[in-house]
């Protein structure tokens, strides 16, 4: 077991360095792997997929959840309802970001670093955005181009018997 | 518009063209391939974990997982082939060490590779159901390195060779062995079994088969067992040190089978050192070892038990039928007890108090004790001896121990009623002659008998004790009343016996000397005065007397039987008398008289009478004279013969007859009891039930039972069924 490092440094693709506590780092499966593996000894972790902006958000999430976990443990296990609700509220706030800009990037970062909680949260957010919307609306939100040819569109609308407006 | 739900249609996959540069995939793969090479070449330190991880991640993300996976397999295979070649080239001893080293390296490399490819492991592989990276690495190792034709055989042979060397006494590198077997286990339990364990067991079987042959021919039983035990322990130790624990039971089975099971009978019956010899010589250690080893083998212990049982039976049988032994009953019983002690000890020390052995011992004893019909009598005599003098000065606990041992023998008896008869006789003699060592011991034994056989068995015996006590009180009362008058008469001590309780012996009245008659009559009238409606008769064949006799030398006090007293008192008035004259005067029955005279005249040191002629036999005309010249060291001389002795043949037959007579009513009572409850029963069942009911006292003879049934039919207690001759019915 490597000597306990209180903090590790993460380096974004832009080259900026950020400090994370070990507890926060453990939220990420990948970072956890690196920390507990003897054959890899690191103090500075480059994460070249992730830009500074996103990295900041990710670290914020990790820290918050790590603190929450520690607090629950100190209270002896079960999270009280109010605390869980509080966390959920915080999460909701956290996800109110510009869709084009950050949402997917956060999702990808969570996937890369294997931060389950954040990944699920992001996916859920996307799902919520899609729910109950027409294709046109969805395209608008996510800024997607309609790449069906008119023939395809016609065929599909006949097949599935729904409007694509 | 709501989302379609459960309409069972398929959404076609979007034919979305993924625009990714294929060259990108190649580039990324090259980086990873290079990394894998470096890892295998022990150059991993220069690599950036994060970079590689990211590369692998990107490949999978952009749908190049397949390329990554197959690339990985190819690269690993390449390296493993290299390793396999180098192993083949290694010489002799080094082979195993090299295998071990390369295996450790491979594991380390595999670990690193897995960490790098973690993303693929977690996402791509589950969805495509491919083998995970770690397992893939193990499988490749197994297939390429271990199962390459030469390596497989070489590995196996090397391992087996080392084990053989260790069995022959050499020291081998156990740590290395451990690592190799662990490697095989890691590759899969079936690999361990097929590549190694199977052959190991085969080879071991051959080895031990040979070795056991060698030992059997050269060692005696005890040594052989020691060697077998040693080998067994060795194998267990071997497993714990460098084999997988699942092999333990398998290899011990092999050793047990080859070294023990195949040679069980030979060992047990080995001349001069087999089981019987061990038993005879009390070889506890060897016996214990034999027990432990044979315990592991099916049917092992039953052979030991069989042989032991038949040996005990033979020994016991010899003991009870040996004519020399039969002359001394006390010694006879003591030997039985010693035999039991011996085997109890063996079973306790060597056989772990195994219940089945204990039972075998018990049944053997039961068998041969009852072979000798006089066993009940002898046991009673043994007890008599102990209670007379054997237990003198022995502490209370030790007394209990001896009595418990006697009870144990008693339990083996089938004819307990015979024992009862003799015990009564002997007890009577002891009580009347006041010769019991300890009243407490007597009572203790009665209590034990009562616990064992019930109240009925001991009620009469207890009656005897009560009589003794009552008599004491009576005599005290008598002298309190009539003390003054009887001042100068001989002092009388009377035991009043209730007829039913004491063993009856018909005793014709003899003529008591005048001096005695007076006080006897006084006692009689005293007693009948206080107890109405009873009849007293003097048992002259059971009493004793103390006489003061003056010889030329000195005065002596003689302790004699009543008969002897009558005879001796005659010589106060006559110097010489013939046998016939004595008989007429005393009216003692002739056979008793002859015995009496013999004891007075023919026994050295006790010849207060002189006999002419000086022969042992007594003829009617033989003359007897008071022997003035009698001398003895002791002032008090005991001549009475009231000691219990083993019966002569005719006496024995007589007692037997009486016992048989007594059994008849008991059998009848049992039959009536059973029939009353069952109403109808067939013959065989009656016999079974009767036997069961009476078995605590004796074993009834079926012929006798049949006779009793017929007698009961005659007396109209039962009737035969009209249709079925074998069925009986109870008549109310």
mmCIF file of C-alpha atoms in Angstrom, chain B residues 158-178 196 200 207-208 211 230-231 233-243:
data_model
loop_
_atom_site.group_PDB
_atom_site.id
_atom_site.type_symbol
_atom_site.label_atom_id
_atom_site.label_comp_id
_atom_site.label_asym_id
_atom_site.label_seq_id
_atom_site.Cartn_x
_atom_site.Cartn_y
_atom_site.Cartn_z
ATOM 1 C CA UNK B 158 9.872 -32.887 -12.803
ATOM 2 C CA UNK B 159 7.300 -32.427 -10.063
ATOM 3 C CA UNK B 160 6.812 -36.127 -9.579
ATOM 4 C CA UNK B 161 10.528 -36.740 -9.578
ATOM 5 C CA UNK B 162 11.045 -34.186 -6.849
ATOM 6 C CA UNK B 163 8.325 -35.731 -4.749
ATOM 7 C CA UNK B 164 9.881 -39.142 -5.178
ATOM 8 C CA UNK B 165 13.248 -37.781 -4.087
ATOM 9 C CA UNK B 166 11.687 -36.226 -1.028
ATOM 10 C CA UNK B 167 9.996 -39.502 -0.167
ATOM 11 C CA UNK B 168 13.363 -41.146 -0.316
ATOM 12 C CA UNK B 169 14.762 -38.735 2.175
ATOM 13 C CA UNK B 170 16.200 -35.859 0.151
ATOM 14 C CA UNK B 171 15.428 -32.261 0.886
ATOM 15 C CA UNK B 172 13.773 -30.390 -1.945
ATOM 16 C CA UNK B 173 12.805 -26.807 -2.572
ATOM 17 C CA UNK B 174 9.336 -26.720 -1.109
ATOM 18 C CA UNK B 175 8.710 -23.059 -1.797
ATOM 19 C CA UNK B 176 9.278 -23.642 -5.473
ATOM 20 C CA UNK B 177 6.931 -26.613 -5.421
ATOM 21 C CA UNK B 178 4.356 -24.507 -3.694
ATOM 22 C CA UNK B 196 -0.591 -33.055 -11.880
ATOM 23 C CA UNK B 200 0.576 -37.834 -8.555
ATOM 24 C CA UNK B 207 5.175 -46.286 -4.766
ATOM 25 C CA UNK B 208 3.307 -47.268 -1.632
ATOM 26 C CA UNK B 211 6.987 -50.050 -0.219
ATOM 27 C CA UNK B 230 5.060 -42.056 9.563
ATOM 28 C CA UNK B 231 4.335 -42.118 5.853
ATOM 29 C CA UNK B 233 1.862 -38.048 8.476
ATOM 30 C CA UNK B 234 4.512 -37.268 5.919
ATOM 31 C CA UNK B 235 1.958 -37.079 3.147
ATOM 32 C CA UNK B 236 -0.334 -34.862 5.183
ATOM 33 C CA UNK B 237 2.568 -32.578 5.881
ATOM 34 C CA UNK B 238 3.522 -32.587 2.256
ATOM 35 C CA UNK B 239 0.047 -31.442 1.252
ATOM 36 C CA UNK B 240 0.040 -28.674 3.817
ATOM 37 C CA UNK B 241 3.374 -27.412 2.583
ATOM 38 C CA UNK B 242 3.105 -27.401 -1.136
ATOM 39 C CA UNK B 243 0.019 -29.070 -2.492
#
